[in-house]
Tab-separated table of C-alpha atoms and ligand atoms in Angstrom:
chain	number	residue	atom	x	y	z
A	887	MET	CA	7.957	70.636	-39.069
A	888	THR	CA	10.045	67.635	-40.075
A	889	ASP	CA	10.365	64.207	-38.485
A	890	GLN	CA	13.302	65.190	-36.311
A	891	LYS	CA	13.095	65.019	-32.525
A	892	ARG	CA	10.833	67.446	-30.752
A	893	VAL	CA	11.292	69.681	-27.755
A	894	PHE	CA	8.693	71.459	-25.624
A	895	SER	CA	9.036	73.934	-22.797
A	896	GLY	CA	6.907	76.543	-21.059
A	897	MET	CA	7.198	79.647	-18.943
A	898	GLN	CA	4.604	81.241	-16.683
A	899	PRO	CA	3.550	84.832	-17.272
A	900	THR	CA	3.698	85.792	-13.619
A	901	GLY	CA	6.069	88.698	-13.014
A	902	ASP	CA	8.978	89.682	-15.228
A	903	PRO	CA	11.456	87.030	-16.331
A	904	HIS	CA	14.888	87.151	-14.662
A	905	VAL	CA	18.413	85.935	-15.356
A	906	GLY	CA	17.619	82.603	-13.659
A	907	ASN	CA	14.998	81.926	-16.351
A	908	VAL	CA	17.532	82.757	-19.072
A	909	ILE	CA	20.432	80.756	-17.677
A	910	GLY	CA	18.385	77.759	-16.505
A	911	ALA	CA	15.992	77.482	-19.426
A	912	LEU	CA	15.723	80.111	-22.171
A	913	SER	CA	19.320	79.795	-23.351
A	914	ASN	CA	18.690	76.094	-24.004
A	915	TRP	CA	15.400	76.924	-25.733
A	916	VAL	CA	17.358	79.090	-28.157
A	917	ARG	CA	20.250	76.665	-28.610
A	918	MET	CA	18.011	73.657	-29.221
A	919	GLN	CA	16.423	75.319	-32.253
A	920	ASP	CA	19.478	74.233	-34.268
A	921	GLU	CA	18.905	70.555	-33.622
A	922	TYR	CA	15.249	69.912	-32.828
A	923	ASP	CA	11.724	70.871	-33.775
A	924	THR	CA	11.083	73.310	-30.981
A	925	ILE	CA	7.706	74.141	-29.455
A	926	TYR	CA	7.483	76.802	-26.745
A	927	CYS	CA	4.571	78.057	-24.754
A	928	VAL	CA	3.530	80.962	-22.549
A	929	VAL	CA	1.590	78.930	-20.004
A	930	ASP	CA	-1.152	81.393	-19.133
A	931	LEU	CA	-3.483	78.754	-17.641
A	932	HIS	CA	-0.802	77.860	-15.118
A	933	ALA	CA	-0.526	81.524	-14.081
A	934	MET	CA	-4.156	81.382	-12.915
A	935	THR	CA	-3.327	78.983	-10.082
A	936	ALA	CA	-2.061	81.851	-7.890
A	937	PRO	CA	-4.180	84.923	-7.062
A	938	TYR	CA	-4.000	87.317	-10.063
A	939	ASP	CA	-5.537	90.334	-11.696
A	940	PRO	CA	-7.026	89.802	-15.222
A	941	ALA	CA	-5.601	93.056	-16.623
A	942	ASN	CA	-2.129	92.076	-15.381
A	943	LEU	CA	-2.396	88.595	-16.828
A	944	ARG	CA	-3.335	90.051	-20.226
A	945	ARG	CA	-0.319	92.385	-20.177
A	946	GLU	CA	2.160	89.950	-18.662
A	947	ARG	CA	1.490	87.184	-21.133
A	948	ALA	CA	2.042	89.570	-24.069
A	949	ASP	CA	5.197	90.980	-22.437
A	950	LEU	CA	6.566	87.512	-21.795
A	951	ALA	CA	5.917	86.433	-25.381
A	952	LYS	CA	7.820	89.498	-26.602
A	953	MET	CA	10.681	88.801	-24.203
A	954	ILE	CA	10.996	85.173	-25.344
A	955	LEU	CA	11.206	86.325	-28.961
A	956	ALA	CA	13.708	89.043	-28.000
A	957	ALA	CA	15.854	86.413	-26.262
A	958	GLY	CA	16.255	84.568	-29.557
A	959	VAL	CA	13.329	82.194	-30.032
A	960	ASP	CA	12.950	82.477	-33.795
A	961	PRO	CA	9.422	82.148	-35.216
A	962	GLU	CA	10.888	80.818	-38.474
A	963	ARG	CA	12.204	77.794	-36.594
A	964	SER	CA	10.018	77.457	-33.481
A	965	LEU	CA	6.388	77.599	-32.473
A	966	LEU	CA	5.551	79.993	-29.648
A	967	TYR	CA	1.931	80.207	-28.509
A	968	TYR	CA	-0.365	80.880	-25.545
A	969	GLN	CA	-1.363	77.656	-23.802
A	970	SER	CA	-5.014	78.757	-23.496
A	971	GLU	CA	-5.307	78.960	-27.295
A	972	VAL	CA	-4.690	75.229	-27.664
A	973	PRO	CA	-7.522	73.622	-25.682
A	974	GLN	CA	-6.199	70.084	-26.251
A	975	HIS	CA	-3.773	70.700	-23.348
A	976	VAL	CA	-6.755	70.761	-21.002
A	977	GLU	CA	-8.492	67.805	-22.632
A	978	LEU	CA	-5.392	65.643	-22.247
A	979	ALA	CA	-4.900	66.906	-18.678
A	980	TRP	CA	-8.363	65.574	-17.782
A	981	ILE	CA	-7.538	62.132	-19.157
A	982	LEU	CA	-4.147	62.082	-17.372
A	983	SER	CA	-5.832	63.169	-14.130
A	984	THR	CA	-7.721	59.879	-14.124
A	985	LEU	CA	-4.334	58.128	-13.877
A	986	THR	CA	-2.917	60.361	-11.104
A	987	GLY	CA	-3.128	59.679	-7.367
A	988	VAL	CA	-4.248	62.619	-5.210
A	989	GLY	CA	-1.685	61.636	-2.549
A	990	HIS	CA	1.128	61.924	-5.090
A	991	LEU	CA	0.038	65.476	-6.000
A	992	GLU	CA	-0.320	66.476	-2.350
A	993	ARG	CA	3.275	65.447	-1.679
A	994	MET	CA	4.776	67.561	-4.480
A	995	THR	CA	7.156	70.250	-3.231
A	996	GLN	CA	5.777	73.165	-5.232
A	997	PHE	CA	2.214	72.364	-4.132
A	998	LYS	CA	3.259	72.325	-0.484
A	999	GLU	CA	5.192	75.609	-0.842
A	1000	LYS	CA	2.529	77.459	-2.834
A	1001	ALA	CA	-0.426	76.106	-0.866
A	1002	ASP	CA	1.074	77.764	2.203
A	1003	MET	CA	1.197	81.079	0.345
A	1004	GLY	CA	-2.301	81.338	-1.089
A	1005	GLY	CA	-5.124	78.826	-0.767
A	1006	GLN	CA	-5.266	75.165	-1.704
A	1007	THR	CA	-7.354	75.181	-4.878
A	1008	LEU	CA	-8.015	72.193	-7.098
A	1009	GLY	CA	-6.182	74.095	-9.870
A	1010	LEU	CA	-3.018	74.357	-7.786
A	1011	LEU	CA	-3.179	70.667	-6.859
A	1012	ALA	CA	-3.778	69.646	-10.486
A	1013	TYR	CA	-1.069	71.984	-11.861
A	1014	PRO	CA	1.526	69.221	-12.452
A	1015	VAL	CA	-1.013	67.154	-14.419
A	1016	LEU	CA	-1.623	70.093	-16.772
A	1017	GLN	CA	2.159	70.470	-17.077
A	1018	ALA	CA	2.457	66.785	-18.009
A	1019	ALA	CA	-0.255	67.307	-20.642
A	1020	ASP	CA	1.624	70.344	-22.045
A	1021	ILE	CA	4.603	68.110	-22.702
A	1022	LEU	CA	2.852	64.929	-23.774
A	1023	ILE	CA	0.343	66.605	-26.125
A	1024	HIS	CA	3.243	67.207	-28.517
A	1025	ARG	CA	4.845	63.785	-27.965
A	1026	VAL	CA	8.220	65.428	-27.410
A	1027	HIS	CA	11.544	63.801	-26.606
A	1028	ALA	CA	13.141	66.505	-24.485
A	1029	VAL	CA	12.193	69.354	-22.153
A	1030	PRO	CA	14.724	72.121	-21.365
A	1031	VAL	CA	14.058	73.412	-17.815
A	1032	GLY	CA	15.849	74.445	-14.625
A	1033	ASN	CA	16.342	72.062	-11.695
A	1034	ASP	CA	13.207	73.232	-9.912
A	1035	GLN	CA	11.109	71.391	-12.510
A	1036	ALA	CA	12.697	67.968	-11.855
A	1037	GLN	CA	9.766	66.648	-9.826
A	1038	HIS	CA	7.240	67.803	-12.442
A	1039	LEU	CA	9.250	66.044	-15.142
A	1040	GLU	CA	9.333	62.834	-13.105
A	1041	LEU	CA	5.542	62.896	-12.817
A	1042	THR	CA	5.284	63.515	-16.578
A	1043	ARG	CA	7.470	60.495	-17.298
A	1044	ASP	CA	5.462	58.376	-14.846
A	1045	LEU	CA	2.174	59.383	-16.444
A	1046	ALA	CA	3.496	58.679	-19.948
A	1047	GLU	CA	4.598	55.207	-18.842
A	1048	ARG	CA	1.336	54.540	-17.030
A	1049	PHE	CA	-0.718	55.642	-20.048
A	1050	ASN	CA	1.367	53.565	-22.473
A	1051	SER	CA	1.164	50.410	-20.382
A	1052	ARG	CA	-2.595	50.777	-19.777
A	1053	PHE	CA	-3.698	51.896	-23.276
A	1054	GLY	CA	-0.858	51.079	-25.711
A	1055	HIS	CA	2.188	53.037	-26.795
A	1056	VAL	CA	1.267	56.653	-27.587
A	1057	PHE	CA	3.867	58.792	-25.788
A	1058	PRO	CA	7.686	58.889	-25.940
A	1059	ILE	CA	9.208	59.236	-22.450
A	1060	PRO	CA	10.607	62.783	-22.377
A	1061	GLU	CA	14.109	63.613	-21.094
A	1062	ARG	CA	14.800	66.593	-18.866
A	1063	ILE	CA	17.556	68.836	-20.284
A	1064	THR	CA	19.241	70.997	-17.627
A	1065	PRO	CA	22.376	73.111	-18.057
A	1066	GLU	CA	25.566	72.019	-16.263
A	1067	ILE	CA	26.112	75.494	-14.871
A	1068	GLY	CA	23.163	77.571	-13.745
A	1069	ALA	CA	20.451	74.921	-13.412
A	1070	ARG	CA	19.534	76.630	-10.152
A	1071	VAL	CA	20.456	80.303	-10.008
A	1072	MET	CA	20.137	81.573	-6.454
A	1073	SER	CA	18.638	84.793	-5.066
A	1074	LEU	CA	21.050	87.745	-4.850
A	1075	ALA	CA	19.498	88.670	-1.509
A	1076	ASP	CA	19.745	85.155	-0.049
A	1077	PRO	CA	22.039	82.726	-1.864
A	1078	THR	CA	20.522	79.765	-0.039
A	1079	SER	CA	17.181	80.160	-1.831
A	1080	LYS	CA	16.301	80.053	-5.525
A	1081	MET	CA	16.038	83.245	-7.596
A	1082	SER	CA	12.298	83.493	-8.080
A	1083	LYS	CA	9.706	85.729	-9.759
A	1084	SER	CA	7.575	85.586	-6.643
A	1085	ASP	CA	10.253	86.840	-4.203
A	1086	PRO	CA	8.960	90.116	-2.674
A	1087	SER	CA	12.500	91.598	-2.716
A	1088	LEU	CA	13.313	93.128	-6.123
A	1089	LYS	CA	16.990	93.106	-5.121
A	1090	SER	CA	16.865	89.313	-5.206
A	1091	ARG	CA	16.807	89.103	-8.990
A	1092	ILE	CA	18.034	90.810	-12.156
A	1093	LEU	CA	15.231	91.336	-14.663
A	1094	LEU	CA	15.797	91.209	-18.392
A	1095	THR	CA	14.358	94.730	-18.569
A	1096	ASP	CA	16.715	96.201	-15.919
A	1097	SER	CA	18.940	99.120	-17.013
A	1098	THR	CA	22.727	98.876	-16.725
A	1099	ASP	CA	22.522	101.108	-13.682
A	1100	GLN	CA	19.945	98.870	-11.955
A	1101	ILE	CA	22.004	95.776	-12.771
A	1102	MET	CA	25.189	97.298	-11.330
A	1103	LYS	CA	23.349	98.306	-8.145
A	1104	LYS	CA	21.775	94.885	-7.672
A	1105	VAL	CA	25.056	93.033	-8.190
A	1106	LYS	CA	26.927	95.404	-5.850
A	1107	SER	CA	24.317	94.860	-3.145
A	1108	ALA	CA	24.267	91.051	-3.619
A	1109	VAL	CA	24.751	89.241	-0.311
A	1110	THR	CA	28.240	87.741	-0.284
A	1111	ASP	CA	30.138	85.651	2.193
A	1112	THR	CA	32.698	86.367	4.874
A	1113	GLY	CA	36.331	86.591	3.769
A	1114	THR	CA	37.748	88.315	0.704
A	1115	GLU	CA	38.831	85.501	-1.600
A	1116	VAL	CA	36.786	84.854	-4.755
A	1117	ALA	CA	36.466	81.052	-4.729
A	1118	PHE	CA	33.980	78.507	-6.105
A	1119	ASP	CA	32.690	76.702	-3.037
A	1120	TRP	CA	28.926	76.276	-2.571
A	1121	GLU	CA	29.344	75.173	1.078
A	1122	ASP	CA	31.340	78.128	2.388
A	1123	LYS	CA	30.805	80.734	-0.310
A	1124	PRO	CA	27.293	80.369	-1.766
A	1125	GLY	CA	26.973	84.091	-2.599
A	1126	ILE	CA	30.262	84.248	-4.524
A	1127	SER	CA	29.660	80.851	-6.163
A	1128	ASN	CA	26.294	82.051	-7.436
A	1129	LEU	CA	27.866	85.203	-8.887
A	1130	LEU	CA	30.619	83.087	-10.471
A	1131	GLU	CA	28.018	80.923	-12.239
A	1132	ILE	CA	26.164	84.000	-13.490
A	1133	PHE	CA	29.464	85.545	-14.602
A	1134	SER	CA	30.555	82.362	-16.346
A	1135	PHE	CA	27.294	82.242	-18.304
A	1136	PHE	CA	27.378	85.857	-19.472
A	1137	SER	CA	31.113	86.004	-20.219
A	1138	ASP	CA	31.271	82.525	-21.775
A	1139	ARG	CA	34.371	81.822	-19.677
A	1140	SER	CA	34.978	78.853	-17.381
A	1141	ILE	CA	34.655	79.198	-13.606
A	1142	ASP	CA	38.341	78.186	-13.236
A	1143	ASP	CA	39.410	80.910	-15.584
A	1144	LEU	CA	37.371	83.517	-13.682
A	1145	VAL	CA	38.677	82.330	-10.315
A	1146	SER	CA	42.257	82.575	-11.502
A	1147	GLU	CA	41.688	86.136	-12.716
A	1148	TYR	CA	39.567	87.441	-9.818
A	1149	GLY	CA	40.600	85.167	-6.914
A	1150	ALA	CA	42.579	87.871	-5.163
A	1151	SER	CA	40.948	90.985	-6.597
A	1152	GLY	CA	38.549	91.466	-3.673
A	1153	TYR	CA	34.733	91.312	-3.758
A	1154	GLY	CA	34.297	94.926	-4.874
A	1155	ALA	CA	36.226	94.666	-8.148
A	1156	PHE	CA	34.788	91.199	-8.787
A	1157	LYS	CA	31.213	92.471	-8.446
A	1158	VAL	CA	31.844	95.333	-10.870
A	1159	ALA	CA	33.125	92.829	-13.450
A	1160	VAL	CA	30.086	90.561	-12.897
A	1161	GLY	CA	27.668	93.503	-13.248
A	1162	GLU	CA	29.320	94.664	-16.460
A	1163	ALA	CA	29.202	91.184	-18.002
A	1164	VAL	CA	25.494	90.788	-17.141
A	1165	ALA	CA	24.599	94.253	-18.461
A	1166	GLU	CA	26.465	93.604	-21.676
A	1167	GLY	CA	24.935	90.133	-22.085
A	1168	LEU	CA	21.377	91.381	-21.546
A	1169	LYS	CA	21.662	94.467	-23.733
A	1170	PRO	CA	20.874	92.743	-27.062
A	1171	ILE	CA	17.774	91.149	-25.486
A	1172	ARG	CA	16.629	94.501	-24.080
A	1173	ASP	CA	17.223	96.260	-27.415
A	1174	ALA	CA	15.363	93.589	-29.376
A	1175	TYR	CA	12.489	93.771	-26.861
A	1176	GLU	CA	12.212	97.531	-27.230
A	1177	GLY	CA	12.340	97.323	-31.012
A	1178	MET	CA	9.499	94.799	-31.379
A	1179	SER	CA	5.876	95.847	-31.876
A	1180	ASP	CA	2.909	94.249	-30.108
A	1181	ALA	CA	1.363	93.585	-33.523
A	1182	GLU	CA	4.392	91.513	-34.622
A	1183	VAL	CA	4.172	89.439	-31.462
A	1184	GLY	CA	0.410	88.987	-31.920
A	1185	GLU	CA	0.923	87.584	-35.417
A	1186	VAL	CA	3.513	85.047	-34.273
A	1187	MET	CA	1.305	83.916	-31.407
A	1188	ALA	CA	-1.773	83.499	-33.608
A	1189	SER	CA	-0.103	81.577	-36.415
A	1190	SER	CA	1.823	79.324	-34.010
A	1191	ALA	CA	-1.393	78.526	-32.125
A	1192	THR	CA	-3.086	77.430	-35.361
A	1193	ARG	CA	-0.231	75.029	-36.126
A	1194	ALA	CA	-0.013	73.824	-32.512
A	1195	ARG	CA	-3.761	73.052	-32.473
A	1196	GLU	CA	-3.364	70.897	-35.585
A	1197	MET	CA	-0.436	69.020	-34.059
A	1198	ALA	CA	-2.185	68.597	-30.713
A	1199	ASP	CA	-5.296	67.319	-32.427
A	1200	GLY	CA	-3.191	64.682	-34.152
A	1201	THR	CA	-2.117	63.373	-30.733
A	1202	MET	CA	-5.669	63.567	-29.365
A	1203	THR	CA	-6.944	61.419	-32.250
A	1204	PHE	CA	-4.648	58.606	-31.025
A	1205	VAL	CA	-5.458	59.284	-27.395
A	1206	ARG	CA	-9.232	59.284	-27.908
A	1207	GLU	CA	-9.027	56.003	-29.810
A	1208	SER	CA	-6.742	54.438	-27.221
A	1209	VAL	CA	-8.949	55.280	-24.241
A	1210	GLY	CA	-12.237	54.259	-25.877
A	1211	LEU	CA	-13.650	57.644	-26.791
A	1212	ALA	CA	-13.526	57.023	-30.540
B	2229	LIG	P1	8.666	79.096	-14.479
B	2229	LIG	O1	7.809	80.022	-15.293
B	2229	LIG	O2	8.697	79.294	-13.009
B	2229	LIG	O3	10.154	79.131	-14.986
B	2229	LIG	C1	10.489	79.059	-16.363
B	2229	LIG	C2	11.790	78.302	-16.544
B	2229	LIG	O4	12.852	78.950	-15.834
B	2229	LIG	C3	13.507	78.014	-14.976
B	2229	LIG	N1	13.936	78.717	-13.751
B	2229	LIG	C4	15.183	78.707	-13.265
B	2229	LIG	N2	16.318	78.119	-13.709
B	2229	LIG	C5	17.452	78.309	-12.983
B	2229	LIG	N3	17.484	79.054	-11.846
B	2229	LIG	C6	16.376	79.663	-11.367
B	2229	LIG	N4	16.437	80.390	-10.258
B	2229	LIG	C7	15.148	79.500	-12.081
B	2229	LIG	N5	13.881	79.946	-11.891
B	2229	LIG	C8	13.152	79.451	-12.918
B	2229	LIG	C9	12.445	76.970	-14.659
B	2229	LIG	O5	13.038	75.743	-14.270
B	2229	LIG	C10	11.715	76.873	-15.972
B	2229	LIG	O6	12.401	76.000	-16.855
B	2229	LIG	N6	5.947	74.895	-14.158
B	2229	LIG	C11	6.793	75.677	-15.042
B	2229	LIG	C12	6.115	76.100	-16.321
B	2229	LIG	C13	5.613	74.992	-17.185
B	2229	LIG	C14	6.416	74.104	-17.969
B	2229	LIG	C15	5.494	73.274	-18.641
B	2229	LIG	C16	7.793	73.950	-18.138
B	2229	LIG	C17	4.312	74.676	-17.405
B	2229	LIG	N7	4.232	73.640	-18.282
B	2229	LIG	C18	5.936	72.245	-19.506
B	2229	LIG	C19	8.236	72.934	-19.020
B	2229	LIG	C20	7.302	72.100	-19.666
B	2229	LIG	C21	7.188	76.950	-14.303
B	2229	LIG	O7	6.497	77.404	-13.413
B	2229	LIG	O8	8.287	77.590	-14.808
């Protein structure tokens, strides 16, 4: 790694990744490799904050690692490792937790939503502090994520500032990097809520492993709005606007351009074109995923973790000195 600016981001191995993850985050992960030192993480410790089965966790974290590599994260240019293999994340999280108010954590949106779904554990409450540690342990400058992570990034910035003013300057204040189009891809089954891995309806999201046939069916059954005109209008046409954003991403064409071509074509023809663009855009990822062996993935994960531990230990040396532990 050189002295250029650093980027960190993470993804949870809970359920298969979907097009929202690609459009909102992964595509920036891949693009930023050209400009930054890039550090990416399969955040397996975070996945333990919801009820889970150990055998599934083992499989899902390996599958997600393979998918991230298939999507274009290049081990020659980026680190990609399992969070649990770099224990400094947890050590820093403990220190940051001593600077975090419980009330602040209790008011965070994702805690309130998830606590309603499955038990208010200390792990779930402390989740955003571990996320802040993930980012700060590598002293990064930027974090590519979707809009749903805005509150977590604000807490991270707050904690970095609080630490620096209490103990001396250790952490840069990281910027959130969100795409202009597709920062919040919506569910195909309900365009007023976010496309999410935890949605019980499989029709709500397109998975990176879906076949062309499955993609076409899901797009055709996507909930759309009254009327027939294809227009970009989140107020009156959230279903069509969501499909337009997805289409724009996979076709690399502007929304205006798509609206002028499909405005009067009717929803049916429009949906076929969207489905085809998504299937075509995902095919290289699916092919790369199928062509990669578990052993290859294992090697990348192990060697990245070794390097990430060294880097994280460098930060912890400063942190331990700053807080009076060395
Ligand atoms: P996770 O695993 O839920 O999502 C991974 C990334 O995908 C983005 N994303 C979306 N973007 C647009 N539209 C959507 N519908 C959509 N759904 C998900 C997310 O914003 C995210 O960028 N807490 C994080 C994981 C995490 C992390 C970190 C992220 C742990 N530590 C440190 C960045 C830095 C999460 O649950 O993401």
